[in-house]
Each structure stands twice: as C-alpha cells, then as structure tokens.
Short mmCIF file of C-alpha atoms in Angstrom, two decimals:
data_model
loop_
_atom_site.label_atom_id
_atom_site.label_comp_id
_atom_site.label_asym_id
_atom_site.label_seq_id
_atom_site.Cartn_x
_atom_site.Cartn_y
_atom_site.Cartn_z
CA UNK D 1 4.93 10.88 12.02
CA UNK D 2 7.28 13.53 10.64
CA UNK D 3 6.11 16.21 8.22
CA UNK D 4 8.20 14.63 5.46
CA UNK D 5 6.72 11.18 5.95
CA UNK D 6 4.67 11.15 2.77
CA UNK D 7 4.48 7.36 2.68
CA UNK D 8 2.54 7.31 5.99
CA UNK D 9 0.16 9.97 4.67
CA UNK D 10 -0.42 7.94 1.48
CA UNK D 11 -1.03 4.65 3.31
CA UNK D 12 -3.39 6.43 5.76
CA UNK D 13 -5.30 7.88 2.80
CA UNK D 14 -5.67 4.36 1.35
CA UNK D 15 -6.90 2.96 4.70
CA UNK D 16 -10.56 3.70 3.96
CA UNK D 17 -12.91 1.90 1.54
CA UNK D 18 -14.67 5.11 0.39
CA UNK D 19 -11.37 6.82 -0.41
CA UNK D 20 -10.14 3.71 -2.26
CA UNK D 21 -13.40 3.62 -4.26
CA UNK D 22 -13.01 7.32 -5.15
CA UNK D 23 -9.46 6.66 -6.35
CA UNK D 24 -10.60 3.63 -8.38
CA UNK D 25 -13.16 5.87 -10.07
CA UNK D 26 -10.56 8.56 -10.83
CA UNK D 27 -8.03 5.99 -12.11
CA UNK D 28 -10.44 5.62 -15.04
CA UNK D 29 -10.40 9.35 -15.78
CA UNK D 30 -11.13 12.78 -14.30
CA UNK D 31 -14.61 13.42 -12.85
CA UNK D 32 -16.57 16.14 -11.08
CA UNK D 33 -17.15 16.06 -7.31
CA UNK D 34 -20.82 15.10 -7.83
CA UNK D 35 -19.90 12.24 -10.18
CA UNK D 36 -17.41 10.95 -7.62
CA UNK D 37 -19.86 11.38 -4.71
CA UNK D 38 -22.83 9.80 -6.52
CA UNK D 39 -22.35 6.10 -5.52
CA UNK D 40 -21.98 6.87 -1.78
CA UNK D 41 -24.75 7.42 0.79
CA UNK D 42 -22.65 10.17 2.37
CA UNK D 43 -23.22 13.87 3.09
CA UNK D 44 -21.39 16.50 1.02
CA UNK D 45 -19.14 17.44 4.00
CA UNK D 46 -18.20 13.76 4.50
CA UNK D 47 -17.22 13.42 0.82
CA UNK D 48 -15.36 16.72 1.01
CA UNK D 49 -13.40 15.43 4.02
CA UNK D 50 -12.37 12.28 2.11
CA UNK D 51 -11.30 14.39 -0.88
CA UNK D 52 -9.18 16.57 1.42
CA UNK D 53 -7.36 13.51 2.77
CA UNK D 54 -6.68 12.24 -0.78
CA UNK D 55 -5.54 15.71 -1.85
CA UNK D 56 -3.17 16.06 1.11
CA UNK D 57 -1.62 12.71 0.15
CA UNK D 58 -1.04 14.01 -3.37
CA UNK D 59 -3.28 11.28 -4.79
CA UNK D 60 -5.78 13.68 -6.39
CA UNK D 61 -5.85 17.29 -7.59
CA UNK D 62 -8.74 19.65 -8.23
CA UNK D 63 -8.80 21.91 -11.23
CA UNK D 64 -11.33 24.67 -11.69
CA UNK D 65 -12.25 25.62 -15.24
CA UNK D 66 -15.15 28.08 -15.65
CA UNK D 67 -17.68 26.76 -13.08
CA UNK D 68 -16.43 23.18 -13.47
CA UNK D 69 -14.40 21.63 -10.70
CA UNK D 70 -12.68 18.49 -11.91
CA UNK D 71 -10.89 15.88 -9.82
CA UNK D 72 -7.96 13.96 -11.30
CA UNK D 73 -5.87 11.14 -9.92
CA UNK D 74 -2.10 11.41 -9.54
CA UNK D 75 -0.26 8.12 -9.81
CA UNK D 76 3.14 9.10 -8.33
CA UNK D 77 2.28 8.54 -4.62
CA UNK D 78 0.86 5.12 -5.56
CA UNK D 79 4.16 4.31 -7.29
CA UNK D 80 6.03 5.06 -4.05
CA UNK D 81 3.63 2.97 -1.98
CA UNK D 82 3.91 0.08 -4.46
CA UNK D 83 7.72 0.33 -4.39
CA UNK D 84 7.79 0.04 -0.59
CA UNK D 85 5.47 -2.98 -0.53
CA UNK D 86 7.44 -4.61 -3.37
CA UNK D 87 10.74 -4.16 -1.47
CA UNK D 88 9.38 -6.06 1.54
CA UNK D 89 7.93 -8.84 -0.59
CA UNK D 90 11.26 -9.20 -2.44
CA UNK D 91 13.24 -9.39 0.83
CA UNK D 92 10.76 -11.93 2.12
CA UNK D 93 10.96 -14.10 -1.01
CA UNK D 94 14.77 -13.92 -1.06
CA UNK D 95 14.75 -15.24 2.50
CA UNK D 96 12.32 -18.05 1.61
CA UNK D 97 14.54 -18.99 -1.36
CA UNK D 98 17.67 -19.14 0.77
CA UNK D 99 15.82 -21.17 3.42
CA UNK D 100 14.72 -23.60 0.72
CA UNK D 101 18.28 -23.92 -0.64
CA UNK D 102 19.49 -24.52 2.90
CA UNK D 103 16.89 -27.27 3.47
CA UNK D 104 17.74 -28.89 0.11
CA UNK D 105 21.44 -28.91 1.05
CA UNK D 106 20.60 -30.55 4.38
CA UNK D 107 18.55 -33.22 2.59
CA UNK D 108 21.19 -34.13 -0.02
CA UNK D 109 24.34 -33.81 2.15
CA UNK D 110 24.88 -36.64 4.64
CA UNK D 111 25.17 -35.31 8.16
CA UNK D 112 28.86 -35.62 9.14
CA UNK D 113 28.46 -34.07 12.61
CA UNK D 114 28.65 -36.56 15.49
CA UNK J 1 -14.89 0.61 8.10
CA UNK J 2 -16.59 -2.80 8.09
CA UNK J 3 -15.27 -5.78 10.06
CA UNK J 4 -14.32 -7.56 6.86
CA UNK J 5 -12.39 -4.61 5.47
CA UNK J 6 -8.95 -6.17 5.89
CA UNK J 7 -7.40 -3.95 3.23
CA UNK J 8 -8.14 -0.82 5.33
CA UNK J 9 -6.63 -2.48 8.40
CA UNK J 10 -3.49 -3.41 6.43
CA UNK J 11 -3.04 0.08 4.93
CA UNK J 12 -3.61 1.67 8.37
CA UNK J 13 -0.95 -0.65 9.84
CA UNK J 14 1.50 0.49 7.12
CA UNK J 15 0.73 4.18 7.79
CA UNK J 16 3.43 4.53 10.44
CA UNK J 17 7.22 4.68 9.95
CA UNK J 18 8.01 2.60 13.08
CA UNK J 19 5.63 -0.17 12.01
CA UNK J 20 7.08 -0.15 8.47
CA UNK J 21 10.62 -0.36 9.93
CA UNK J 22 9.57 -3.31 12.13
CA UNK J 23 8.12 -5.08 9.08
CA UNK J 24 11.28 -4.38 7.04
CA UNK J 25 13.31 -5.98 9.84
CA UNK J 26 11.02 -9.05 9.94
CA UNK J 27 11.01 -9.38 6.13
CA UNK J 28 14.65 -10.43 6.58
CA UNK J 29 13.75 -13.17 9.05
CA UNK J 30 12.08 -13.84 12.42
CA UNK J 31 13.32 -11.90 15.47
CA UNK J 32 12.58 -11.50 19.16
CA UNK J 33 10.63 -8.52 20.49
CA UNK J 34 13.81 -6.99 21.96
CA UNK J 35 15.70 -7.37 18.67
CA UNK J 36 12.84 -5.66 16.86
CA UNK J 37 12.54 -2.90 19.51
CA UNK J 38 16.30 -2.23 19.76
CA UNK J 39 16.65 0.50 17.03
CA UNK J 40 13.77 2.62 18.39
CA UNK J 41 13.85 5.17 21.23
CA UNK J 42 10.41 3.95 22.33
CA UNK J 43 9.02 2.51 25.56
CA UNK J 44 8.13 -1.17 25.76
CA UNK J 45 4.37 -0.37 25.84
CA UNK J 46 4.72 1.80 22.70
CA UNK J 47 6.50 -1.02 20.83
CA UNK J 48 3.91 -3.50 22.12
CA UNK J 49 1.13 -1.25 20.76
CA UNK J 50 2.77 -1.16 17.31
CA UNK J 51 3.16 -4.96 17.35
CA UNK J 52 -0.53 -5.34 18.22
CA UNK J 53 -1.53 -3.22 15.20
CA UNK J 54 0.70 -5.28 12.89
CA UNK J 55 -0.64 -8.51 14.40
CA UNK J 56 -4.28 -7.43 13.96
CA UNK J 57 -3.54 -6.72 10.28
CA UNK J 58 -2.18 -10.26 9.91
CA UNK J 59 1.24 -8.88 8.96
CA UNK J 60 3.10 -10.54 11.85
CA UNK J 61 2.61 -13.50 14.18
CA UNK J 62 4.12 -14.31 17.55
CA UNK J 63 5.28 -17.79 18.40
CA UNK J 64 6.32 -18.84 21.88
CA UNK J 65 8.88 -21.64 22.19
CA UNK J 66 10.25 -22.34 25.69
CA UNK J 67 10.81 -18.79 27.04
CA UNK J 68 11.46 -17.40 23.54
CA UNK J 69 8.89 -15.22 21.90
CA UNK J 70 9.59 -14.88 18.21
CA UNK J 71 7.97 -12.49 15.74
CA UNK J 72 7.59 -13.49 12.08
CA UNK J 73 6.30 -11.59 9.09
CA UNK J 74 3.38 -12.83 7.02
CA UNK J 75 3.48 -11.75 3.38
CA UNK J 76 -0.16 -12.48 2.37
CA UNK J 77 -1.70 -9.16 3.51
CA UNK J 78 1.09 -7.32 1.67
CA UNK J 79 0.21 -9.30 -1.47
CA UNK J 80 -3.40 -8.07 -1.24
CA UNK J 81 -2.30 -4.46 -0.68
CA UNK J 82 0.12 -4.67 -3.63
CA UNK J 83 -2.62 -6.15 -5.84
CA UNK J 84 -4.98 -3.26 -5.06
CA UNK J 85 -2.33 -0.60 -5.77
CA UNK J 86 -1.31 -2.42 -8.98
CA UNK J 87 -4.92 -2.48 -10.21
CA UNK J 88 -5.22 1.31 -9.91
CA UNK J 89 -1.87 1.92 -11.59
CA UNK J 90 -2.85 -0.43 -14.43
CA UNK J 91 -6.21 1.34 -14.95
CA UNK J 92 -4.41 4.67 -14.88
CA UNK J 93 -1.79 3.58 -17.42
CA UNK J 94 -4.45 2.07 -19.70
CA UNK J 95 -6.20 5.43 -19.70
CA UNK J 96 -2.97 7.31 -20.44
CA UNK J 97 -2.27 4.91 -23.32
CA UNK J 98 -5.72 5.39 -24.84
CA UNK J 99 -5.42 9.18 -24.43
CA UNK J 100 -2.08 9.03 -26.24
CA UNK J 101 -3.54 6.94 -29.07
CA UNK J 102 -6.41 9.41 -29.31
CA UNK J 103 -4.03 12.39 -29.52
CA UNK J 104 -1.90 10.60 -32.16
CA UNK J 105 -5.04 9.92 -34.24
CA UNK J 106 -6.01 13.57 -33.99
CA UNK J 107 -2.53 14.61 -35.14
CA UNK J 108 -2.37 12.29 -38.17
CA UNK J 109 -6.01 12.43 -39.30
CA UNK J 110 -7.04 15.66 -41.07
CA UNK J 111 -10.01 17.29 -39.32
CA UNK J 112 -13.03 16.71 -41.58
CA UNK J 113 -15.53 18.40 -39.27
CA UNK J 114 -16.70 21.83 -40.47
#
C-alpha cells in the first residue's frame, strides 16, 4: 500500500462493524465521543482506536469548542469509495449486456458454419 | 468481526490496490490466473494469496475446465457494499438538506424571541 493510496485506507476503515456503526451514527449529525461510544461494550481506548482509524481515512473530524469535543462525518472519502465500486459494477453490467446481445444474435441467426 | 460479517470481509478485500486491480480486470470478463497475474511484479504465492482473499469475500470464483482454471468476478458482494455506502451518503445528504432548510427559515423569518 502506497502512502497516496487513500482508497485502501478508506476501505480498510469500513472493514469493521463498530467503525461502520460509528459512521452511521455520525451520518445523522455530529456527536460527542461519549454519545458515539455509548452503544458499544468497548473500553475507551478501543473506541479511541476506532476513531483514529476513521480520522486517518478522512471519514470523520474532531472539533474542540470550549470543553466540548465533537465528531463529524466527512462524506468525500465515501464518494470516492462509491465511485470505485460503481465503476466495477458498470463494467460488469456492460459485459453481461453484450453477452446477452451475443446470445440473442446466436438464437435468431441460423448457423451458417459447416 | 463475527463470522456472518460479510460486509467487513468484502471491504477488507477491497482495501488493497492489487486486489482492486484484479477485480477491475475480471469485471471485464473471466480470465486465467496467469492473465490476471501478468501486470503485477509479484510472486505466484503472493498473487495466490490475493486471489484467496477475493474468493473468501465471494468476489471471485474459480472454475476448472479440462486443464484451464478460469477466474470470474461475482458482483453480488459489491452490490451489498455499494448499498451500505449509499445509505450513509443518503442519510448525510438528508441531514444537509434539513440543515439548509433550517438556515433558510432562520434567514426569512424575523426573530421573535426576546
């Protein structure tokens, strides 16, 4: 993995159910660390580790205002991940379509080969 | 990670540039292992390891016909991954929309609070 390979870092960040649940929570609006941690039977350091992974992937940011630390989601890395997945699905569907057209042609055209 | 957590396994499989490149190749149609390995300066065991990860995620299958081993892509796990990412982006955009509406209301409505 190269340093510039942000897509790998984003997919790796998404490869954990706790981190995906944290993101789902933050997609609905900013929250404090304790609000985000509340549903999970995890230690504070474990939650902190998950937040670091999400932060490194650019999926969340922390802002500190007075004593309040707020976590917010950032959608841009998700857009990139979605674009990559969409590209593969499109290629795949194009290929299925052309296979189907090919099979239809074979069905309607009489075989003139010996 | 639980055994049934297929989404984590799929995202982890996508978290590597070589594996994504292999999938992109197979999205265009089935290929042999050597065709898939050809662009990469990697050993056969390294390629084989990447293929195992993709196979475990259900993203590719191997078929053996005579002496030919063919690799094919499977789109279903990508569909699930895309659906998850789309859900978060939708939630996020819904929230941005309602924030915008809220700000517009504040701009047009005179403040009647003391």
